[in-house]
Short mmCIF file of C-alpha atoms and ligand atoms in Angstrom, two decimals:
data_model
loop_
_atom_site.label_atom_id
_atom_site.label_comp_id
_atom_site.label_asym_id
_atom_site.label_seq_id
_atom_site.Cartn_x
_atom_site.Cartn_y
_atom_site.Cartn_z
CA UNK A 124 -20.50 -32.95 -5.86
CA UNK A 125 -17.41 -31.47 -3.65
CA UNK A 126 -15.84 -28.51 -5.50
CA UNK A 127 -12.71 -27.49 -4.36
CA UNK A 128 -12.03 -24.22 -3.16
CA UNK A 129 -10.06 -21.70 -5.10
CA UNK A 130 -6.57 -21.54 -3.69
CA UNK A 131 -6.98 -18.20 -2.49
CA UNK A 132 -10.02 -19.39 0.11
CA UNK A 133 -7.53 -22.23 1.08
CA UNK A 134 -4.87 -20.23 2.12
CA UNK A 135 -6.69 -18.73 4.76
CA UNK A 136 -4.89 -19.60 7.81
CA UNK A 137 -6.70 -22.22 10.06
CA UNK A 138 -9.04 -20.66 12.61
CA UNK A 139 -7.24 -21.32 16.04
CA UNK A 140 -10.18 -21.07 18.60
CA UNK A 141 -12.13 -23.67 16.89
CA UNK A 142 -11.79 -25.48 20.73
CA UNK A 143 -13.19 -22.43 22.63
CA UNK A 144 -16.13 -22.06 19.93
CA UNK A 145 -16.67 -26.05 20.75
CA UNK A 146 -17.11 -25.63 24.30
CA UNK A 147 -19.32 -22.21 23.56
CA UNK A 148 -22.09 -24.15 21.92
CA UNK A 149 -22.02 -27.38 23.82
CA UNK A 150 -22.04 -25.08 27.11
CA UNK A 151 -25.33 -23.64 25.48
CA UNK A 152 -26.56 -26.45 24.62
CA UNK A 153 -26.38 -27.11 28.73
CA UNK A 154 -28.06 -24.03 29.50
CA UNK A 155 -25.01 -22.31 31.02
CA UNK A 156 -25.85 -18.61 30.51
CA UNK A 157 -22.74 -17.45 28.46
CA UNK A 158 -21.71 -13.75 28.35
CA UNK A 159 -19.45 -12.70 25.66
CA UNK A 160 -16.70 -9.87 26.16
CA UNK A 161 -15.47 -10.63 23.21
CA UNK A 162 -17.58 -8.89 20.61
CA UNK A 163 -16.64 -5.44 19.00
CA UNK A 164 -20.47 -4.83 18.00
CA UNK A 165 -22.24 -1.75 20.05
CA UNK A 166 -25.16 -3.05 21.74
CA UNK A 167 -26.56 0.60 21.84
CA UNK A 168 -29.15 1.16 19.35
CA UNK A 169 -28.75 3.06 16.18
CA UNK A 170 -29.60 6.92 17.22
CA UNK A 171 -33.78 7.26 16.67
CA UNK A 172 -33.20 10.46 14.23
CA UNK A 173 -31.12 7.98 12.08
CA UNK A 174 -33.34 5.52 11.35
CA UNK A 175 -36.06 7.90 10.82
CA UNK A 176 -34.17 9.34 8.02
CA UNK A 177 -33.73 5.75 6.22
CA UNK A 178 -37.53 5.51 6.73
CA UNK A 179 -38.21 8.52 5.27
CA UNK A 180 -35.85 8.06 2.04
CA UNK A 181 -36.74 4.75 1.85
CA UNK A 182 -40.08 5.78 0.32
CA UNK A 183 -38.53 7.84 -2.07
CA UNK A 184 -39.12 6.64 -5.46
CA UNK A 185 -35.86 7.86 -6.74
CA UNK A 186 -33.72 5.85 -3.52
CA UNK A 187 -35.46 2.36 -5.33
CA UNK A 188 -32.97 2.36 -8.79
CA UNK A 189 -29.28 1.70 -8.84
CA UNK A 190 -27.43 3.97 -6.93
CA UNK A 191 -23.81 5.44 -7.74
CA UNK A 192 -20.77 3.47 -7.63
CA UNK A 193 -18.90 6.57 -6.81
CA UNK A 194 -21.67 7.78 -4.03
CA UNK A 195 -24.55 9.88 -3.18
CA UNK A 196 -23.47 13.82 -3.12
CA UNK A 197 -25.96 14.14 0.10
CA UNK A 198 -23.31 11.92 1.58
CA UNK A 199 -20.29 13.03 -0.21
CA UNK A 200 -21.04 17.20 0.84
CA UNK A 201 -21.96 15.40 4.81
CA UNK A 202 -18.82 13.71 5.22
CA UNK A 203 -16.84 16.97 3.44
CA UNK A 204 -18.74 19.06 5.72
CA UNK A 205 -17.95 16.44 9.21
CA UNK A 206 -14.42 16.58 7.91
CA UNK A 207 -14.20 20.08 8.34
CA UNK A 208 -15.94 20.69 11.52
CA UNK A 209 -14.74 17.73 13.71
CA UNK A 210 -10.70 17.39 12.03
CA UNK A 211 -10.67 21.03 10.67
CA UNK A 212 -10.13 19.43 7.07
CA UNK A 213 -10.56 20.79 3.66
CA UNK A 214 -12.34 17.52 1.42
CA UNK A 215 -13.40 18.20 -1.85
CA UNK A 216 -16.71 16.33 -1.44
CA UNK A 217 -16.59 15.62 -5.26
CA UNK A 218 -13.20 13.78 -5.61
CA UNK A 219 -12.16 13.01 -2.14
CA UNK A 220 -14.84 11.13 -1.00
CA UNK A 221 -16.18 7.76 -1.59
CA UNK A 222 -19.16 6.31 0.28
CA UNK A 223 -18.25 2.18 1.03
CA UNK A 224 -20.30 -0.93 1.97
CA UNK A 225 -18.22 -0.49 5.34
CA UNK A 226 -14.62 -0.17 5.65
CA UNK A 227 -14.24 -3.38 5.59
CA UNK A 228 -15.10 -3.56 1.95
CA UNK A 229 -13.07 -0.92 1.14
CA UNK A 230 -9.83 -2.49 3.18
CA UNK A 231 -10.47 -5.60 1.28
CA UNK A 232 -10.97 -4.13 -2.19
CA UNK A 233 -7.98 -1.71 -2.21
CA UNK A 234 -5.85 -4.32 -2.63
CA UNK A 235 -7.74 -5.26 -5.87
CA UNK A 236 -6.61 -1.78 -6.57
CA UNK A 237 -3.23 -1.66 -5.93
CA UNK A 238 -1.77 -5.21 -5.59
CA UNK A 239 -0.37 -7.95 -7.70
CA UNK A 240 0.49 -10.96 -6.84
CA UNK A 241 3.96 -11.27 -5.17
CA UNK A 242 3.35 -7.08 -4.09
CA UNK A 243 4.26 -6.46 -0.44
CA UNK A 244 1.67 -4.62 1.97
CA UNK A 245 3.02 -3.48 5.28
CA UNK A 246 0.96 -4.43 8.09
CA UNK A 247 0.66 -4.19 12.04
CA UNK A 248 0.68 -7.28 14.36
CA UNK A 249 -1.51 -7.24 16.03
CA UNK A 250 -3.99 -5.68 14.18
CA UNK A 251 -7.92 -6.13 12.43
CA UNK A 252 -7.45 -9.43 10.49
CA UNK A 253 -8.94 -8.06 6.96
CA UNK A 254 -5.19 -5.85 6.38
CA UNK A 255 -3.61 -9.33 5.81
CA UNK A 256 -6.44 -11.37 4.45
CA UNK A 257 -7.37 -8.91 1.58
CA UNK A 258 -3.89 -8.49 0.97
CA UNK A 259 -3.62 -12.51 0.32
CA UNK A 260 -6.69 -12.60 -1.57
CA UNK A 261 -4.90 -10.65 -4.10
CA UNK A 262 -2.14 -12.63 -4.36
CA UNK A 263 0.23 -10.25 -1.87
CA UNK A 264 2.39 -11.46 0.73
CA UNK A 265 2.11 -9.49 3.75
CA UNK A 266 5.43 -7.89 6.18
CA UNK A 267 4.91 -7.66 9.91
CA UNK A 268 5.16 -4.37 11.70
CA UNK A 269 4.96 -5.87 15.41
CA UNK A 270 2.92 -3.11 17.77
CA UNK A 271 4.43 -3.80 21.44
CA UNK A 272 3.38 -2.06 24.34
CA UNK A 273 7.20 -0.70 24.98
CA UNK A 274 6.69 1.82 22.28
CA UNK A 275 2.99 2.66 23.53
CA UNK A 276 1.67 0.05 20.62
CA UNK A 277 3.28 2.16 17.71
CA UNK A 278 4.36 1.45 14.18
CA UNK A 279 8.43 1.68 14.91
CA UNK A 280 9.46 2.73 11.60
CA UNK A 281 13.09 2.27 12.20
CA UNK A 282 12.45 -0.70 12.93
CA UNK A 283 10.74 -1.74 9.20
CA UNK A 284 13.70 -3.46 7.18
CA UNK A 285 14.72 -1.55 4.21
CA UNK A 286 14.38 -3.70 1.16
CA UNK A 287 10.82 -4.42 2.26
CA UNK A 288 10.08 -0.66 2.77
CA UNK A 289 11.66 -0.07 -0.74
CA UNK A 290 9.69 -2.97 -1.84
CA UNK A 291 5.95 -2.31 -0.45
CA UNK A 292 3.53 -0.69 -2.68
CA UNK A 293 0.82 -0.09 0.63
CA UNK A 294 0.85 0.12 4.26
CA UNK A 295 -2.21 -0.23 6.61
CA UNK A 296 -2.69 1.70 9.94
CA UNK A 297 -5.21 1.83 12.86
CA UNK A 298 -5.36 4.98 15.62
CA UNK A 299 -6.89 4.83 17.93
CA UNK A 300 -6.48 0.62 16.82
CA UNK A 301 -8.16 -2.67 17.30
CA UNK A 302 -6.99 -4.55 19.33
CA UNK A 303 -4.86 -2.58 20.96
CA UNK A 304 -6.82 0.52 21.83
CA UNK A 305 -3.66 2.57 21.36
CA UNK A 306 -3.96 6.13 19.86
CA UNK A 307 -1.43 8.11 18.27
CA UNK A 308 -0.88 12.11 17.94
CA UNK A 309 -0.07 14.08 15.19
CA UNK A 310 3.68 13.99 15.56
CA UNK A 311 3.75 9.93 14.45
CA UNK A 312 0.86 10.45 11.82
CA UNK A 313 3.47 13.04 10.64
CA UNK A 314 6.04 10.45 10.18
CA UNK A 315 3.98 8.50 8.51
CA UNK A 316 3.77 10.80 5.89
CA UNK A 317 7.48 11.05 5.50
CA UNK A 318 8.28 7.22 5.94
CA UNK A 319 5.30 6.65 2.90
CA UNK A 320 7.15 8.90 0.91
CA UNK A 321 10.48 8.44 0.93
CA UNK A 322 9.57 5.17 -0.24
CA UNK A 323 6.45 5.80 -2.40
CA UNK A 324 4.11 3.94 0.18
CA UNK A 325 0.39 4.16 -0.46
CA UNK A 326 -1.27 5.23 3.19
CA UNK A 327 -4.48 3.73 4.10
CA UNK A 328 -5.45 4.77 7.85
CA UNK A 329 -8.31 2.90 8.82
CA UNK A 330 -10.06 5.47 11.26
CA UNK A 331 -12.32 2.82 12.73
CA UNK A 332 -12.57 4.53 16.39
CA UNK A 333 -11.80 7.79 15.54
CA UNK A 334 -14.81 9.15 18.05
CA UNK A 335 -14.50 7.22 20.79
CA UNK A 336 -12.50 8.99 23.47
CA UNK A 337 -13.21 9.66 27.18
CA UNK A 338 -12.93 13.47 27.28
CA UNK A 339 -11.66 16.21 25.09
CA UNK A 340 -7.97 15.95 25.65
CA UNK A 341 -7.99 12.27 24.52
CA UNK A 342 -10.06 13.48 21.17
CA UNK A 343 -8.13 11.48 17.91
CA UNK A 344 -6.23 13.33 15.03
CA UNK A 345 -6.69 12.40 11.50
CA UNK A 346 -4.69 11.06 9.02
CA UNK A 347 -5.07 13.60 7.24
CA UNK A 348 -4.58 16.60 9.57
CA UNK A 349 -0.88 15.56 8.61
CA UNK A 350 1.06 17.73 6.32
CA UNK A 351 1.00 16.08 2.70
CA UNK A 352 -0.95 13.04 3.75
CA UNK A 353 -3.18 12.98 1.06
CA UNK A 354 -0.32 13.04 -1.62
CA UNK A 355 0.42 9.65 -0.53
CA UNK A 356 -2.83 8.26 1.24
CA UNK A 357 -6.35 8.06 2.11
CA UNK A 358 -8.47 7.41 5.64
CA UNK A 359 -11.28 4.79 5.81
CA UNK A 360 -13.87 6.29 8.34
CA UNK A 361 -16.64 3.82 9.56
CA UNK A 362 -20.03 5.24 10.86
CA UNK A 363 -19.97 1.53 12.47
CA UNK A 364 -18.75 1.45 16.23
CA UNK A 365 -19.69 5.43 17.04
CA UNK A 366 -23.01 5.71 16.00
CA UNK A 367 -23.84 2.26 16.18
CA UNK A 368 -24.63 1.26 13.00
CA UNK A 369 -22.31 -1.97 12.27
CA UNK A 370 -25.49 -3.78 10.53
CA UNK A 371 -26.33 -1.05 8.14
CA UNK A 372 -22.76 -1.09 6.23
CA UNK A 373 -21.58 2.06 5.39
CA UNK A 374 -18.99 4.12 5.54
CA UNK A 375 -16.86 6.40 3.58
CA UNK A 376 -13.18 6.93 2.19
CA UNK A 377 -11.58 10.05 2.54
CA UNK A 378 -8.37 11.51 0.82
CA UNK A 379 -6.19 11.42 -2.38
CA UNK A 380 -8.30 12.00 -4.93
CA UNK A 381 -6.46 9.63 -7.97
CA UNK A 382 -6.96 6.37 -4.98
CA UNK A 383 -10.16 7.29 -4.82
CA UNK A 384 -11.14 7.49 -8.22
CA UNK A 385 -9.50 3.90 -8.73
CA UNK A 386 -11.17 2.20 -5.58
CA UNK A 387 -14.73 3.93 -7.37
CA UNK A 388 -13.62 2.09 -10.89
CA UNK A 389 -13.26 -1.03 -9.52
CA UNK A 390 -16.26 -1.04 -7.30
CA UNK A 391 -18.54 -0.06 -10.02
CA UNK A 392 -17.32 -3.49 -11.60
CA UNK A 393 -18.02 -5.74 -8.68
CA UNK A 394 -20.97 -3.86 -7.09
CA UNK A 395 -23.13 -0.76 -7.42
CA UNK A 396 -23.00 1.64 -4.87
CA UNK A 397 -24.82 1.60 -1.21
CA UNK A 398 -28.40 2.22 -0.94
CA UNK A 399 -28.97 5.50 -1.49
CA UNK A 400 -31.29 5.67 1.53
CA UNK A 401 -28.66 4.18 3.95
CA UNK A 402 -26.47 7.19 2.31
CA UNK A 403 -29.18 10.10 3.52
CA UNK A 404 -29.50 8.37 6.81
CA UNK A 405 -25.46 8.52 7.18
CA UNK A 406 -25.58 12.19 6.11
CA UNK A 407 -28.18 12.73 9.10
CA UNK A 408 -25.48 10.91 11.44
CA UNK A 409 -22.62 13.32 10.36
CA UNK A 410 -24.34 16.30 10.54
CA UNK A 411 -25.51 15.79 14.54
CA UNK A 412 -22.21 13.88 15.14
CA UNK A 413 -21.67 15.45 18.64
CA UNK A 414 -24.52 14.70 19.64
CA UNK A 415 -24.49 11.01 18.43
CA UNK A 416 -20.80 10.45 20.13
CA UNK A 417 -21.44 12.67 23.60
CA UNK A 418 -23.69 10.02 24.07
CA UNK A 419 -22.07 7.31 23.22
CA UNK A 420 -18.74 8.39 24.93
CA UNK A 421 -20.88 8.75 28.37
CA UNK A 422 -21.90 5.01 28.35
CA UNK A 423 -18.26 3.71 27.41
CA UNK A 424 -16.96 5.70 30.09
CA UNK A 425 -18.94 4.57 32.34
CA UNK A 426 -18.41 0.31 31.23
CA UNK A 427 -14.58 1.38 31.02
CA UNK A 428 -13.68 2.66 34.38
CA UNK A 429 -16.06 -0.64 35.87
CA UNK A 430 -13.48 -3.04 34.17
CA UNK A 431 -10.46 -0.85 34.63
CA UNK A 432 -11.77 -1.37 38.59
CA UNK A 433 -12.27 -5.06 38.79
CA UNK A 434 -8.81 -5.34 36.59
CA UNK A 435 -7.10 -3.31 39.12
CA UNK A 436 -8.44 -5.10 42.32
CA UNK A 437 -7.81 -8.48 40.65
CA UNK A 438 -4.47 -7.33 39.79
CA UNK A 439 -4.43 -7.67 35.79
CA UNK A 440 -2.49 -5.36 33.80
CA UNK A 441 -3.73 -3.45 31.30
CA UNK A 442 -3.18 -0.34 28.41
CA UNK A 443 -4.42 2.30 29.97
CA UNK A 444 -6.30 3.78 26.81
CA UNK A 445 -9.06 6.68 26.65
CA UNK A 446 -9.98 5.58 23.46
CA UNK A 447 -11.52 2.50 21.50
CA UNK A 448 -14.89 0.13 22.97
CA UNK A 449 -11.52 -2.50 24.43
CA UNK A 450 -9.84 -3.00 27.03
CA UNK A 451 -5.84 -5.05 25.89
CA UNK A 452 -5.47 -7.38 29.12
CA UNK A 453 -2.57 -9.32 29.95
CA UNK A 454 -3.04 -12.70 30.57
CA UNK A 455 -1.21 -13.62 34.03
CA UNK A 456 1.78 -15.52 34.73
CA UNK A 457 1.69 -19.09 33.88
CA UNK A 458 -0.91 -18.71 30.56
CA UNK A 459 -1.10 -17.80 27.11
CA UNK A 460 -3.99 -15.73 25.64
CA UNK A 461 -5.46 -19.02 24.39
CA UNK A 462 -5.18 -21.22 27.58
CA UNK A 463 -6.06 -18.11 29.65
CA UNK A 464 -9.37 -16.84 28.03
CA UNK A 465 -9.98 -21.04 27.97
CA UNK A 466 -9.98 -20.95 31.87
CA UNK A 467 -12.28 -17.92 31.71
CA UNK A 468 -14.99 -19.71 29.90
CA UNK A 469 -14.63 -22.56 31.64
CA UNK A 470 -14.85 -20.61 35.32
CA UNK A 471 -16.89 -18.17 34.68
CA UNK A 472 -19.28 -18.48 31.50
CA UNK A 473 -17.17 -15.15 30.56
CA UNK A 474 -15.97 -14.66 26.74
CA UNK A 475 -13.04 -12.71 25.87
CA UNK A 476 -11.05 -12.75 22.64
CA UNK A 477 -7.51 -14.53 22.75
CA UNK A 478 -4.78 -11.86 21.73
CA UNK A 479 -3.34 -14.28 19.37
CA UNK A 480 -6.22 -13.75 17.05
CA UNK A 481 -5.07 -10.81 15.62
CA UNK A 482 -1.59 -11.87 15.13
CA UNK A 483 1.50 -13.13 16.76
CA UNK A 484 2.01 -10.27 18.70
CA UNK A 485 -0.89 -10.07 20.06
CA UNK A 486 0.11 -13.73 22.55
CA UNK A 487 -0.02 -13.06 26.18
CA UNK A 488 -3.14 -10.29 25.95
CA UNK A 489 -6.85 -10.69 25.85
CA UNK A 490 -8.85 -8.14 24.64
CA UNK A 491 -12.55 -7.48 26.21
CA UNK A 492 -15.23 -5.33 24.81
CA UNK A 493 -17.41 -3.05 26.18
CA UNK A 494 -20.05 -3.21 23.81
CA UNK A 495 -22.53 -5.20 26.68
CA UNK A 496 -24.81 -3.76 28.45
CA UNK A 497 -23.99 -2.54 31.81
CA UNK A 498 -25.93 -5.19 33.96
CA UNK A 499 -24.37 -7.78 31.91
CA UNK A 500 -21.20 -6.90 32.11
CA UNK A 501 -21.39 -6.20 35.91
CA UNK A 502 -22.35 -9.90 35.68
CA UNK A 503 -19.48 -10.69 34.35
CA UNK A 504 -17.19 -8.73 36.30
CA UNK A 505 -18.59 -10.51 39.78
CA UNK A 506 -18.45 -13.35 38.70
CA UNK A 507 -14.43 -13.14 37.62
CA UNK A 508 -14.12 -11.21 41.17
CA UNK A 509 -15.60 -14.11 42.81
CA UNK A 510 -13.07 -16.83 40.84
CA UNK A 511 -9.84 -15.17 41.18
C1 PLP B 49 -14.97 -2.73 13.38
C2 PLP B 49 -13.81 -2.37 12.56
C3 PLP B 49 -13.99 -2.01 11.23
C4 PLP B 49 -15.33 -2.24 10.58
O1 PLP B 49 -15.73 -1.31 9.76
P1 PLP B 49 -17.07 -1.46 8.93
O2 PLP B 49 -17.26 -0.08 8.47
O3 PLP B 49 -18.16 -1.96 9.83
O4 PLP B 49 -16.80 -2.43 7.82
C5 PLP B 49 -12.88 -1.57 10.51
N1 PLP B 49 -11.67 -1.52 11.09
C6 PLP B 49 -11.48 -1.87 12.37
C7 PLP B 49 -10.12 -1.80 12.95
C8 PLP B 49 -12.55 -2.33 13.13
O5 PLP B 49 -12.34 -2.72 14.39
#
């Protein structure tokens, strides 16, 4: 028996590097030792302190029964309390905070939340592919903000048409972003806050990368350290990329309290909370966060100012970010981000993601990762050095 999809799976737009996965396998297969750029998943372990705490409260009785839809409070009072100290926030950890399966799960359920079909969601191109596919599971359409590097990869809200401003009911952002590795300063988050609500736009800043910087002066705002952003929105923040723990989903929503209190209403009717242990063991990663990311930021430093040299003496351009675990590459002359990352595979065993992935916009850029160890990726580097 072949059941047929619902519509909503169908719609999903074709998956254009089907080719390059091809040739991936099949130059397995062949023994050709591959090494991928192109993955945003730290290859640094998950801090030892951490997963001692999951150990430990993973023998506690009371961790084995269903936990809260709406969160753990050892959680909620952690993230209230890392709000504070690292943005200088005030978070009521009762109401304005809700622990997630990853912020991922939370990107793709809000707009369950907030969106019926034919609703309009603003969101940037290019940008993490979950804004526009959650937004078309619900039956939404989607309208493009394009991010170009002329205007350092930021939302132009001038540039946003008015009837679709006056029609969206949401708006996703990224700072510092994926794929871009663009950050943005107070001043735009700011704006934001008035463009969302002069036309009653509901904010959701997806804080992703928020502690990944090189040094202090390159240290990201929030969302909310902007003047009346949580009237009108809240800020996803993903223990994921900075203290390494992508597999252990979980993460937490920050912000206006009403949002909140929906996004908890309809998770409790389509799951039932995260693991109450994984919730004590992000509460131990919050409350030694500078420790967690000094460490962290040392190592990326180190794998971004490797590439930044081999891009330089190979004569590639590149955003010059402090932020993020990417590099956004421009292809050279004579390629697209497609053909281009095609000729690094087939040169150099080297994997990098095509630009176009995340969106139109996103054509003529690769993006490479730094989440490879450094050997490895000093492997990779030669070799490109020793092709071009
Ligand atoms: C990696 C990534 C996430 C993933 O968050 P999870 O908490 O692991 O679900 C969210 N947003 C962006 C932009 C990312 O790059």
């Amino acid at each position: 028996m072949l059941f047929e999809e619902s519509d909503r799976l169908k719609s999903i737009p074709p998956y254009l590097f089907a080719e390059i996965d091809t040739t991936i396998r099949k130059k397995k297969e062949e023994g050709f030792d591959i090494i991928s750029l192109g993955i945003g998943d730290p290859d640094i372990n998950t801090p030892d302190a951490i997963v001692k705490e999951l150990c430990k409260e993973a023998w506690n009785k009371e961790n084995h029964r269903y936990p809260s839809s709406y969160g753990h409070k050892v959680l909620k009072s952690a993230a209230a309390q890392f709000y504070k100290k690292r943005f200088g926030i005030d978070i009521d950890p009762e109401n304005e905070v809700l622990p997630l399966w990853g912020s991922k799960e939370g990107i793709a359920n809000i707009a369950y939340v907030y969106i019926n079909p034919g609703d309009l969601v603003l969101v940037p191109d290019p940008s993490y592919p979950v804004y526009k596919i959650g937004t078309m599971f619900a039956g939404g359409s989607t309208y493009t903000m394009p991010l170009t590097e002329e205007n350092n990869f930021l939302i132009d809200f001038s540039k946003i048409d008015g009837d679709a401003a006056r029609k969206a009911k949401l708006m996703h952002v990224n700072y510092p972003g994926n794929p871009t590795s663009a950050s943005c300063d107070i001043d735009f988050f700011d704006k934001l806050v008035d463009f969302a609500s002069e036309y009653e736009i509901l904010v959701c800043h997806d804080n992703a990368y928020g502690d990944i910087y090189a040094e202090e002066k390159y240290k990201p705002v929030s969302f909310l350290n902007a003047k009346n952003s949580k009237d009108i929105g809240i800020e996803f923040y993903s223990l994921s990329k900075s203290f390494n723990m992508t597999g252990w989903r979980i993460s937490f929503a920050v912000g206006n309290s009403a949002v909140l209190n929906s996004l908890g209403k309809y998770k409790s009717n389509v799951d039932s909370g995260v693991f109450n242990a994984v919730q004590y063991a992000a509460a131990a990663a919050l409350n030694d966060y500078e420790e967690f990311i000094n460490s962290n930021n040392k190592i990326y430093n180190r794998r971004r100012q490797k590439v930044w040299e081999l891009l330089d003496k190979l004569g590639l351009k590149y955003y010059k970010s402090f932020n993020t675990i990417y590099i956004w590459t421009k292809v050279p002359e004579g390629y697209n981000s497609a053909s281009f990352a095609k000729l690094l595979l087939d040169k150099t065993n080297v994997v990098v993601t095509p630009g176009s992935a995340y969106g139109k916009y996103g054509e003529g850029y690769f993006r490479i990762s730094l989440t490879i160890d450094d050997s490895r990726l000093e492997e990779a580097l030669d070799r490109m050095k020793n092709v071009f």
